[in-house]
Every structure is written in structure tokens, then in C-alpha cells.
């Protein structure tokens, strides 16, 4: 009985930690419905494997309707062509449906701020994203994802 209680407590603690605002670890991002979509986004830029099906799965219908699937695919291609793989150095959960990231492009070697905005309910698809250059340097930060050995 005690083992079951501890297991339930641990699962509850992990779930609550994944939902907290503030600086997020890679594990917290993976466990969060919205945060896991950020990881998917970075992987999709890196691989270039974006399909109509993945756009429908990961992006909110309102965003697809507003921009169109072709424009979303083009945005991924532009990021990959201009910046290369995006390495995430900082993930900050501002609200339950808003994240701010610090990333650096492997090709551009440029620091950028990214904003991710999600639907307010499940499945928490991406409702919008921004990417802007930043004059700040974050050389003291360590990569969150992907790590150099991934």
C-alpha cells in the first residue's frame, strides 16, 4: 500500500511541476501538452519533415485558416534555410498557454527570441509563434535541446 501511495504522490508531483510557470527544464517541456509541441517544432525545423497531416495535428485550425498550410510550411523552410537547426537554451513558461524561448541557429549563429502561443484547451495546438533577433548574448547558458550529443 505504501508503494502505491508513493508512486501516486510522485506522479502527482511530476504533473504539477510540469504545469508550473517560469523556467522550464527539458523534462517539464516533454511532460507538458504545449511544451511537447515546442520540441516537435524544433525537430520539424531540423528534419524538414513537415506534412499537411502534421500541420493539422500541431497547429490550431484558426491559425491554419488565417495563414494557410503553405505559408506555415514555407516558414519552416525559411527558418531551416536561414538559421539551420534551432538550439534551445532557455524556455520560460509565461502563462499556461504562452512560452518564451531563447534559441540559437546553427547556421546563422544568431541568438533569437521565440514566442509560442497555444490553444487554451486540449489538445493545446500551436495558435501562433514569433521569432525575432535579439542583440543580447546568452553565451553563459547551456543548451536544453538538442544537446550536443543528440
Coordinates of C-alpha atoms in Angstrom, one line a residue:
X1 CA 0.0 0.0 0.0
X2 CA 2.8 2.4 0.8
X3 CA 4.5 1.8 -2.5
X4 CA 1.3 2.7 -4.3
X5 CA 0.9 5.8 -2.3
X6 CA 4.5 6.9 -3.1
X7 CA 4.0 6.2 -6.7
X8 CA 0.8 8.2 -6.9
X9 CA 2.5 11.1 -5.0
X10 CA 5.4 11.0 -7.4
X11 CA 3.2 11.1 -10.4
X12 CA 1.1 13.9 -8.9
X13 CA 4.3 15.9 -8.1
X14 CA 5.6 15.4 -11.6
X15 CA 2.3 16.5 -13.2
X16 CA 2.1 19.7 -11.0
X17 CA 5.8 20.5 -11.7
X18 CA 5.2 20.2 -15.5
X19 CA 2.3 22.7 -15.3
X20 CA 4.2 25.5 -13.3
X21 CA 5.1 28.8 -14.9
X22 CA 8.7 30.1 -15.0
X23 CA 11.9 28.5 -16.3
X24 CA 11.2 25.0 -17.7
X25 CA 13.5 22.0 -18.0
X26 CA 13.5 19.7 -20.9
X27 CA 11.7 17.1 -18.8
X28 CA 9.0 19.7 -18.0
X29 CA 8.5 20.6 -21.6
X30 CA 8.2 16.9 -22.6
X31 CA 5.5 16.3 -20.0
X32 CA 3.5 19.4 -20.9
X33 CA 1.0 19.1 -23.7
X34 CA 2.0 22.5 -25.0
X35 CA 5.7 22.2 -24.2
X36 CA 6.0 18.9 -26.1
X37 CA 4.8 20.7 -29.2
X38 CA 7.7 23.1 -28.9
X39 CA 10.0 20.1 -29.0
X40 CA 8.1 18.8 -32.1
X41 CA 8.5 22.3 -33.7
X42 CA 12.3 22.3 -33.2
X43 CA 12.6 18.7 -34.5
X44 CA 10.4 19.6 -37.6
X45 CA 12.7 22.5 -38.4
X46 CA 15.8 20.3 -38.0
X47 CA 14.4 17.4 -40.1
X48 CA 12.4 19.4 -42.6
X49 CA 9.8 16.7 -42.5
X50 CA 6.6 18.8 -42.3
X51 CA 3.5 17.4 -43.9
X52 CA -0.1 18.5 -44.2
X53 CA -1.0 15.9 -41.6
X54 CA 1.5 17.3 -39.1
X55 CA 0.3 20.8 -39.7
X56 CA -3.3 19.7 -38.9
X57 CA -2.1 17.8 -35.8
X58 CA 0.1 20.5 -34.3
X59 CA -1.4 23.8 -35.4
X60 CA -4.7 25.3 -34.3
X61 CA -7.4 25.4 -37.0
X62 CA -7.7 29.2 -36.7
X63 CA -4.0 29.7 -37.5
X64 CA -4.2 27.3 -40.4
X65 CA -7.2 29.2 -41.7
X66 CA -5.6 32.5 -41.3
X67 CA -2.2 31.7 -42.8
X68 CA -2.7 28.6 -44.8
X69 CA -0.7 25.4 -44.7
X70 CA 1.6 26.5 -47.5
X71 CA 2.7 29.6 -45.6
X72 CA 3.3 27.5 -42.4
X73 CA 5.5 25.1 -44.5
X74 CA 7.3 28.0 -46.0
X75 CA 8.1 29.4 -42.6
X76 CA 9.7 26.2 -41.6
X77 CA 11.7 26.1 -44.8
X78 CA 12.8 29.7 -44.3
X79 CA 14.0 29.0 -40.7
X80 CA 15.9 25.9 -41.8
X81 CA 17.5 27.6 -44.8
X82 CA 18.4 30.8 -42.9
X83 CA 19.1 29.6 -39.4
X84 CA 19.7 25.9 -39.6
X85 CA 18.8 23.8 -36.5
X86 CA 17.4 25.8 -33.6
X87 CA 19.2 25.0 -30.4
X88 CA 17.0 25.9 -27.3
X89 CA 18.9 27.5 -24.4
X90 CA 16.1 28.8 -22.3
X91 CA 12.4 28.0 -22.1
X92 CA 10.2 30.2 -19.9
X93 CA 6.5 29.5 -19.4
X94 CA 4.9 32.9 -19.1
X95 CA 1.3 31.6 -18.8
X96 CA -0.3 28.3 -19.2
X97 CA -0.6 28.9 -22.9
X98 CA 2.5 31.0 -23.6
X99 CA 6.2 30.2 -23.7
X100 CA 9.2 32.4 -24.4
X101 CA 12.4 30.8 -25.6
X102 CA 15.9 31.7 -26.3
X103 CA 17.3 29.8 -29.3
X104 CA 20.4 30.0 -31.4
X105 CA 20.6 29.0 -35.1
X106 CA 23.4 26.6 -36.0
X107 CA 23.7 28.1 -39.5
X108 CA 23.1 31.8 -38.7
X109 CA 24.9 31.6 -35.3
X110 CA 22.3 34.2 -34.2
X111 CA 20.5 34.5 -30.9
X112 CA 16.8 34.7 -31.2
X113 CA 13.7 35.1 -29.0
X114 CA 10.8 32.8 -29.9
X115 CA 7.3 33.1 -28.6
X116 CA 4.8 30.2 -28.7
X117 CA 1.1 30.6 -28.1
X118 CA -1.3 27.7 -27.6
X119 CA -4.9 26.9 -27.6
X120 CA -6.5 27.3 -24.1
X121 CA -7.7 23.7 -24.0
X122 CA -6.7 20.2 -25.1
X123 CA -5.1 19.3 -27.4
X124 CA -3.2 22.7 -26.9
X125 CA -2.2 23.1 -30.5
X126 CA 0.1 26.0 -31.6
X127 CA -2.1 29.1 -32.1
X128 CA 0.8 31.3 -33.0
X129 CA 4.6 31.7 -32.9
X130 CA 7.1 34.5 -33.3
X131 CA 10.8 34.5 -33.9
X132 CA 12.9 37.7 -33.6
X133 CA 16.6 38.5 -33.5
X134 CA 17.9 39.7 -30.1
X135 CA 21.0 41.8 -29.6
X136 CA 21.6 40.1 -26.3
X137 CA 24.1 37.3 -25.9
X138 CA 23.4 34.2 -23.9
X139 CA 26.8 32.5 -24.0
X140 CA 26.6 31.6 -20.3
X141 CA 23.6 29.4 -20.9
X142 CA 23.8 25.7 -21.6
X143 CA 21.7 24.1 -24.4
X144 CA 18.4 22.5 -23.2
X145 CA 17.6 20.8 -26.5
X146 CA 19.0 19.3 -28.6
X147 CA 22.1 18.6 -26.5
X148 CA 25.4 18.4 -28.4
X149 CA 25.4 14.6 -28.3
X150 CA 21.8 14.3 -29.8

